[in-house]
Amino acid sequence: SATPTSDDEAEHEEAMEADDLPYQPWVRTNRFRRAVLLSVSTTIFFTSLVATASLLLLIHKREVTKGIQRFGNSAASNYLPGVLQGLMITILDPVWRAISLWLTQMENHRTNQAYEDALVLKRFSFMFVSNYVSLFYVAFLRRYFEAGKDCLPSGATGLPDCTVELEAQLLSMIITKTTVQQVMEIGVPWLMSFIQRQLARWRSYRS
């Protein structure tokens, strides 16, 4: 039989030393399982909450837009559910970003790649549901759940295929989200700078 070489003995010693290493914090312990369970349940809860709110806005569209329809403005009533959903997404997105970051840090992943994958999965799940569940409903499910409410006729085919409602929903969401984001990125820093300048003038005036 072949005699062990010095390299084989060194590898054996390294393996024996590796067995004596302390328990690493990233191993699949009960604490890790509880953290993952909390992350999954919280993600499902928030995505379900946004999906339910979006669908309720569309299903009860007539009740939501009843105040506007009193003034005879039917066009605005078509865009109102998309505007409300765009505001809801804009408000809840930073909230979910903070929560998903806290949940991912609590999971204590072994590598940066696993950490980033878990964080991206949480954020993608929320953003996908919040942005597309209403569009999916209008395009494919509205005709089945709202049988008594016919879609508006399409300008291209003349058939009630819900493309007009889909266009209004998509356009109002995009415009609302873009407008609010620009206001937050430009208006809020300008307002804070204006307040600081006024405070500086007030302090200099008092001194």
PDB file of C-alpha atoms in Angstrom:
ATOM      1  CA  SER A   1       0.000   0.000   0.000  1.00  0.00           C
ATOM      2  CA  ALA A   2       1.090   3.554  -0.683  1.00  0.00           C
ATOM      3  CA  THR A   3       2.594   5.426   2.205  1.00  0.00           C
ATOM      4  CA  PRO A   4       1.050   8.805   3.014  1.00  0.00           C
ATOM      5  CA  THR A   5       3.031  11.811   1.820  1.00  0.00           C
ATOM      6  CA  SER A   6       3.667  15.031   3.688  1.00  0.00           C
ATOM      7  CA  ASP A   7       0.963  16.751   1.648  1.00  0.00           C
ATOM      8  CA  ASP A   8      -1.602  14.113   2.615  1.00  0.00           C
ATOM      9  CA  GLU A   9      -0.671  14.455   6.254  1.00  0.00           C
ATOM     10  CA  ALA A  10      -1.015  18.256   6.056  1.00  0.00           C
ATOM     11  CA  GLU A  11      -4.482  17.979   4.506  1.00  0.00           C
ATOM     12  CA  HIS A  12      -5.509  15.481   7.196  1.00  0.00           C
ATOM     13  CA  GLU A  13      -4.328  17.827   9.935  1.00  0.00           C
ATOM     14  CA  GLU A  14      -6.238  20.747   8.371  1.00  0.00           C
ATOM     15  CA  ALA A  15      -9.388  18.618   8.221  1.00  0.00           C
ATOM     16  CA  MET A  16      -8.989  17.643  11.870  1.00  0.00           C
ATOM     17  CA  GLU A  17      -8.493  21.284  12.835  1.00  0.00           C
ATOM     18  CA  ALA A  18     -11.580  22.286  10.820  1.00  0.00           C
ATOM     19  CA  ASP A  19     -13.675  19.885  12.873  1.00  0.00           C
ATOM     20  CA  ASP A  20     -12.594  21.725  16.004  1.00  0.00           C
ATOM     21  CA  LEU A  21     -13.684  25.157  14.729  1.00  0.00           C
ATOM     22  CA  PRO A  22     -16.422  26.840  16.764  1.00  0.00           C
ATOM     23  CA  TYR A  23     -19.992  26.807  15.544  1.00  0.00           C
ATOM     24  CA  GLN A  24     -20.379  29.506  12.924  1.00  0.00           C
ATOM     25  CA  PRO A  25     -23.220  32.075  13.275  1.00  0.00           C
ATOM     26  CA  TRP A  26     -24.547  31.406   9.767  1.00  0.00           C
ATOM     27  CA  VAL A  27     -25.357  27.723  10.223  1.00  0.00           C
ATOM     28  CA  ARG A  28     -28.960  26.583   9.834  1.00  0.00           C
ATOM     29  CA  THR A  29     -29.988  26.768  13.454  1.00  0.00           C
ATOM     30  CA  ASN A  30     -33.436  27.187  14.895  1.00  0.00           C
ATOM     31  CA  ARG A  31     -32.812  30.927  15.115  1.00  0.00           C
ATOM     32  CA  PHE A  32     -32.163  31.079  11.378  1.00  0.00           C
ATOM     33  CA  ARG A  33     -35.298  29.069  10.636  1.00  0.00           C
ATOM     34  CA  ARG A  34     -37.394  31.386  12.793  1.00  0.00           C
ATOM     35  CA  ALA A  35     -35.929  34.423  11.029  1.00  0.00           C
ATOM     36  CA  VAL A  36     -36.698  32.967   7.605  1.00  0.00           C
ATOM     37  CA  LEU A  37     -40.225  32.035   8.695  1.00  0.00           C
ATOM     38  CA  LEU A  38     -40.784  35.579   9.951  1.00  0.00           C
ATOM     39  CA  SER A  39     -39.441  37.013   6.686  1.00  0.00           C
ATOM     40  CA  VAL A  40     -41.641  34.807   4.527  1.00  0.00           C
ATOM     41  CA  SER A  41     -44.774  35.470   6.545  1.00  0.00           C
ATOM     42  CA  THR A  42     -44.138  39.228   6.638  1.00  0.00           C
ATOM     43  CA  THR A  43     -43.516  39.338   2.882  1.00  0.00           C
ATOM     44  CA  ILE A  44     -46.704  37.410   2.168  1.00  0.00           C
ATOM     45  CA  PHE A  45     -48.663  39.659   4.523  1.00  0.00           C
ATOM     46  CA  PHE A  46     -47.488  42.924   2.952  1.00  0.00           C
ATOM     47  CA  THR A  47     -47.872  41.723  -0.638  1.00  0.00           C
ATOM     48  CA  SER A  48     -51.350  40.381   0.144  1.00  0.00           C
ATOM     49  CA  LEU A  49     -52.273  43.664   1.816  1.00  0.00           C
ATOM     50  CA  VAL A  50     -51.252  45.708  -1.227  1.00  0.00           C
ATOM     51  CA  ALA A  51     -52.909  43.291  -3.642  1.00  0.00           C
ATOM     52  CA  THR A  52     -56.165  43.340  -1.677  1.00  0.00           C
ATOM     53  CA  ALA A  53     -56.205  47.143  -1.495  1.00  0.00           C
ATOM     54  CA  SER A  54     -55.517  47.434  -5.226  1.00  0.00           C
ATOM     55  CA  LEU A  55     -58.258  44.993  -6.151  1.00  0.00           C
ATOM     56  CA  LEU A  56     -60.764  46.647  -3.814  1.00  0.00           C
ATOM     57  CA  LEU A  57     -60.091  49.995  -5.495  1.00  0.00           C
ATOM     58  CA  LEU A  58     -60.981  48.477  -8.851  1.00  0.00           C
ATOM     59  CA  ILE A  59     -63.894  46.310  -7.757  1.00  0.00           C
ATOM     60  CA  HIS A  60     -65.529  49.185  -5.847  1.00  0.00           C
ATOM     61  CA  LYS A  61     -64.547  51.756  -8.445  1.00  0.00           C
ATOM     62  CA  ARG A  62     -68.043  53.207  -8.683  1.00  0.00           C
ATOM     63  CA  GLU A  63     -68.273  53.756  -4.933  1.00  0.00           C
ATOM     64  CA  VAL A  64     -64.799  55.324  -4.832  1.00  0.00           C
ATOM     65  CA  THR A  65     -65.478  57.704  -7.722  1.00  0.00           C
ATOM     66  CA  LYS A  66     -69.071  58.536  -6.799  1.00  0.00           C
ATOM     67  CA  GLY A  67     -68.108  62.007  -5.566  1.00  0.00           C
ATOM     68  CA  ILE A  68     -66.406  62.930  -8.841  1.00  0.00           C
ATOM     69  CA  GLN A  69     -69.198  61.554 -10.995  1.00  0.00           C
ATOM     70  CA  ARG A  70     -71.619  63.976  -9.328  1.00  0.00           C
ATOM     71  CA  PHE A  71     -69.891  66.745 -11.257  1.00  0.00           C
ATOM     72  CA  GLY A  72     -70.210  64.807 -14.508  1.00  0.00           C
ATOM     73  CA  ASN A  73     -66.463  64.173 -14.871  1.00  0.00           C
ATOM     74  CA  SER A  74     -66.380  60.536 -15.953  1.00  0.00           C
ATOM     75  CA  ALA A  75     -62.843  60.777 -17.372  1.00  0.00           C
ATOM     76  CA  ALA A  76     -61.398  61.718 -13.990  1.00  0.00           C
ATOM     77  CA  SER A  77     -63.276  58.854 -12.353  1.00  0.00           C
ATOM     78  CA  ASN A  78     -61.585  56.408 -14.733  1.00  0.00           C
ATOM     79  CA  TYR A  79     -58.138  57.642 -13.688  1.00  0.00           C
ATOM     80  CA  LEU A  80     -58.795  57.963  -9.949  1.00  0.00           C
ATOM     81  CA  PRO A  81     -58.163  54.272  -9.004  1.00  0.00           C
ATOM     82  CA  GLY A  82     -54.790  54.385 -10.752  1.00  0.00           C
ATOM     83  CA  VAL A  83     -53.886  57.645  -9.026  1.00  0.00           C
ATOM     84  CA  LEU A  84     -54.787  56.218  -5.614  1.00  0.00           C
ATOM     85  CA  GLN A  85     -52.811  53.063  -6.287  1.00  0.00           C
ATOM     86  CA  GLY A  86     -49.814  55.075  -7.457  1.00  0.00           C
ATOM     87  CA  LEU A  87     -49.906  57.063  -4.212  1.00  0.00           C
ATOM     88  CA  MET A  88     -50.230  53.867  -2.194  1.00  0.00           C
ATOM     89  CA  ILE A  89     -47.224  52.287  -3.930  1.00  0.00           C
ATOM     90  CA  THR A  90     -45.132  55.434  -3.489  1.00  0.00           C
ATOM     91  CA  ILE A  91     -45.914  55.574   0.230  1.00  0.00           C
ATOM     92  CA  LEU A  92     -45.520  51.868   1.012  1.00  0.00           C
ATOM     93  CA  ASP A  93     -42.399  51.259  -1.088  1.00  0.00           C
ATOM     94  CA  PRO A  94     -39.919  53.020   1.276  1.00  0.00           C
ATOM     95  CA  VAL A  95     -41.672  51.415   4.239  1.00  0.00           C
ATOM     96  CA  TRP A  96     -41.205  47.957   2.747  1.00  0.00           C
ATOM     97  CA  ARG A  97     -37.596  48.743   1.814  1.00  0.00           C
ATOM     98  CA  ALA A  98     -36.799  49.435   5.457  1.00  0.00           C
ATOM     99  CA  ILE A  99     -38.670  46.348   6.673  1.00  0.00           C
ATOM    100  CA  SER A 100     -37.093  44.041   4.076  1.00  0.00           C
ATOM    101  CA  LEU A 101     -33.629  45.347   4.957  1.00  0.00           C
ATOM    102  CA  TRP A 102     -34.247  44.664   8.652  1.00  0.00           C
ATOM    103  CA  LEU A 103     -35.577  41.170   7.949  1.00  0.00           C
ATOM    104  CA  THR A 104     -32.622  40.283   5.719  1.00  0.00           C
ATOM    105  CA  GLN A 105     -30.108  41.502   8.284  1.00  0.00           C
ATOM    106  CA  MET A 106     -31.837  39.451  10.944  1.00  0.00           C
ATOM    107  CA  GLU A 107     -31.446  36.297   8.816  1.00  0.00           C
ATOM    108  CA  ASN A 108     -27.637  36.656   9.124  1.00  0.00           C
ATOM    109  CA  HIS A 109     -26.617  35.082   5.809  1.00  0.00           C
ATOM    110  CA  ARG A 110     -23.210  33.534   5.350  1.00  0.00           C
ATOM    111  CA  THR A 111     -22.142  35.401   2.196  1.00  0.00           C
ATOM    112  CA  ASN A 112     -22.874  38.772   0.650  1.00  0.00           C
ATOM    113  CA  GLN A 113     -24.364  37.029  -2.377  1.00  0.00           C
ATOM    114  CA  ALA A 114     -26.901  35.161  -0.252  1.00  0.00           C
ATOM    115  CA  TYR A 115     -27.708  38.386   1.583  1.00  0.00           C
ATOM    116  CA  GLU A 116     -28.309  40.291  -1.661  1.00  0.00           C
ATOM    117  CA  ASP A 117     -30.356  37.451  -3.167  1.00  0.00           C
ATOM    118  CA  ALA A 118     -32.663  37.360  -0.140  1.00  0.00           C
ATOM    119  CA  LEU A 119     -33.065  41.145  -0.147  1.00  0.00           C
ATOM    120  CA  VAL A 120     -33.779  41.293  -3.889  1.00  0.00           C
ATOM    121  CA  LEU A 121     -36.339  38.499  -3.609  1.00  0.00           C
ATOM    122  CA  LYS A 122     -38.284  40.340  -0.902  1.00  0.00           C
ATOM    123  CA  ARG A 123     -38.273  43.654  -2.740  1.00  0.00           C
ATOM    124  CA  PHE A 124     -39.076  42.100  -6.102  1.00  0.00           C
ATOM    125  CA  SER A 125     -42.045  40.176  -4.694  1.00  0.00           C
ATOM    126  CA  PHE A 126     -43.551  43.312  -3.198  1.00  0.00           C
ATOM    127  CA  MET A 127     -42.911  45.545  -6.228  1.00  0.00           C
ATOM    128  CA  PHE A 128     -44.185  42.952  -8.711  1.00  0.00           C
ATOM    129  CA  VAL A 129     -47.473  42.455  -6.890  1.00  0.00           C
ATOM    130  CA  SER A 130     -48.034  46.139  -6.102  1.00  0.00           C
ATOM    131  CA  ASN A 131     -47.340  47.306  -9.653  1.00  0.00           C
ATOM    132  CA  TYR A 132     -48.926  44.581 -11.771  1.00  0.00           C
ATOM    133  CA  VAL A 133     -51.777  42.949  -9.856  1.00  0.00           C
ATOM    134  CA  SER A 134     -54.269  45.662 -10.854  1.00  0.00           C
ATOM    135  CA  LEU A 135     -53.183  45.537 -14.495  1.00  0.00           C
ATOM    136  CA  PHE A 136     -53.478  41.752 -14.522  1.00  0.00           C
ATOM    137  CA  TYR A 137     -56.961  42.006 -13.028  1.00  0.00           C
ATOM    138  CA  VAL A 138     -58.189  44.550 -15.568  1.00  0.00           C
ATOM    139  CA  ALA A 139     -56.684  42.703 -18.526  1.00  0.00           C
ATOM    140  CA  PHE A 140     -57.704  39.130 -17.710  1.00  0.00           C
ATOM    141  CA  LEU A 141     -60.074  38.812 -14.722  1.00  0.00           C
ATOM    142  CA  ARG A 142     -62.399  41.808 -14.696  1.00  0.00           C
ATOM    143  CA  ARG A 143     -64.768  40.370 -17.268  1.00  0.00           C
ATOM    144  CA  TYR A 144     -65.320  37.298 -15.072  1.00  0.00           C
ATOM    145  CA  PHE A 145     -65.624  38.938 -11.636  1.00  0.00           C
ATOM    146  CA  GLU A 146     -67.671  41.909 -12.823  1.00  0.00           C
ATOM    147  CA  ALA A 147     -70.004  40.287 -15.296  1.00  0.00           C
ATOM    148  CA  GLY A 148     -72.661  42.971 -14.892  1.00  0.00           C
ATOM    149  CA  LYS A 149     -70.216  45.821 -15.630  1.00  0.00           C
ATOM    150  CA  ASP A 150     -69.236  45.741 -19.266  1.00  0.00           C
ATOM    151  CA  CYS A 151     -65.912  47.179 -20.367  1.00  0.00           C
ATOM    152  CA  LEU A 152     -65.772  50.254 -22.548  1.00  0.00           C
ATOM    153  CA  PRO A 153     -65.499  49.560 -26.292  1.00  0.00           C
ATOM    154  CA  SER A 154     -62.001  49.635 -27.711  1.00  0.00           C
ATOM    155  CA  GLY A 155     -61.084  52.391 -30.135  1.00  0.00           C
ATOM    156  CA  ALA A 156     -59.393  49.906 -32.461  1.00  0.00           C
ATOM    157  CA  THR A 157     -61.869  47.032 -32.617  1.00  0.00           C
ATOM    158  CA  GLY A 158     -65.019  48.557 -31.146  1.00  0.00           C
ATOM    159  CA  LEU A 159     -65.386  45.553 -28.843  1.00  0.00           C
ATOM    160  CA  PRO A 160     -65.564  45.807 -25.028  1.00  0.00           C
ATOM    161  CA  ASP A 161     -62.159  44.282 -24.271  1.00  0.00           C
ATOM    162  CA  CYS A 162     -61.171  46.478 -21.281  1.00  0.00           C
ATOM    163  CA  THR A 163     -58.214  48.038 -23.109  1.00  0.00           C
ATOM    164  CA  VAL A 164     -59.525  51.531 -22.351  1.00  0.00           C
ATOM    165  CA  GLU A 165     -59.639  50.786 -18.613  1.00  0.00           C
ATOM    166  CA  LEU A 166     -56.219  49.144 -18.808  1.00  0.00           C
ATOM    167  CA  GLU A 167     -54.769  52.195 -20.542  1.00  0.00           C
ATOM    168  CA  ALA A 168     -56.271  54.562 -17.962  1.00  0.00           C
ATOM    169  CA  GLN A 169     -55.006  52.430 -15.060  1.00  0.00           C
ATOM    170  CA  LEU A 170     -51.469  52.151 -16.439  1.00  0.00           C
ATOM    171  CA  LEU A 171     -51.205  55.810 -17.461  1.00  0.00           C
ATOM    172  CA  SER A 172     -52.497  57.167 -14.160  1.00  0.00           C
ATOM    173  CA  MET A 173     -50.174  54.921 -12.148  1.00  0.00           C
ATOM    174  CA  ILE A 174     -47.089  55.929 -14.133  1.00  0.00           C
ATOM    175  CA  ILE A 175     -47.843  59.667 -14.033  1.00  0.00           C
ATOM    176  CA  THR A 176     -48.686  59.623 -10.327  1.00  0.00           C
ATOM    177  CA  LYS A 177     -45.583  57.675  -9.295  1.00  0.00           C
ATOM    178  CA  THR A 178     -43.295  59.810 -11.466  1.00  0.00           C
ATOM    179  CA  THR A 179     -44.791  63.071 -10.203  1.00  0.00           C
ATOM    180  CA  VAL A 180     -44.599  62.099  -6.538  1.00  0.00           C
ATOM    181  CA  GLN A 181     -41.034  60.818  -6.890  1.00  0.00           C
ATOM    182  CA  GLN A 182     -39.927  64.044  -8.573  1.00  0.00           C
ATOM    183  CA  VAL A 183     -41.575  66.108  -5.859  1.00  0.00           C
ATOM    184  CA  MET A 184     -39.849  64.041  -3.179  1.00  0.00           C
ATOM    185  CA  GLU A 185     -36.449  64.237  -4.894  1.00  0.00           C
ATOM    186  CA  ILE A 186     -36.574  67.936  -5.816  1.00  0.00           C
ATOM    187  CA  GLY A 187     -39.239  69.611  -3.696  1.00  0.00           C
ATOM    188  CA  VAL A 188     -38.316  68.162  -0.301  1.00  0.00           C
ATOM    189  CA  PRO A 189     -34.583  69.100  -0.492  1.00  0.00           C
ATOM    190  CA  TRP A 190     -35.543  72.595  -1.688  1.00  0.00           C
ATOM    191  CA  LEU A 191     -38.007  72.955   1.185  1.00  0.00           C
ATOM    192  CA  MET A 192     -35.432  71.807   3.732  1.00  0.00           C
ATOM    193  CA  SER A 193     -32.872  74.242   2.290  1.00  0.00           C
ATOM    194  CA  PHE A 194     -35.428  77.053   2.421  1.00  0.00           C
ATOM    195  CA  ILE A 195     -36.234  76.307   6.065  1.00  0.00           C
ATOM    196  CA  GLN A 196     -32.554  76.226   6.969  1.00  0.00           C
ATOM    197  CA  ARG A 197     -31.961  79.586   5.274  1.00  0.00           C
ATOM    198  CA  GLN A 198     -34.885  81.126   7.109  1.00  0.00           C
ATOM    199  CA  LEU A 199     -33.635  79.734  10.421  1.00  0.00           C
ATOM    200  CA  ALA A 200     -30.153  81.097   9.718  1.00  0.00           C
ATOM    201  CA  ARG A 201     -31.581  84.549   8.963  1.00  0.00           C
ATOM    202  CA  TRP A 202     -33.678  84.454  12.111  1.00  0.00           C
ATOM    203  CA  ARG A 203     -30.684  83.483  14.249  1.00  0.00           C
ATOM    204  CA  SER A 204     -28.516  86.209  12.689  1.00  0.00           C
ATOM    205  CA  TYR A 205     -31.291  88.739  13.257  1.00  0.00           C
ATOM    206  CA  ARG A 206     -31.555  87.787  16.926  1.00  0.00           C
ATOM    207  CA  SER A 207     -27.824  87.967  17.414  1.00  0.00           C
TER     208      SER A 207
END
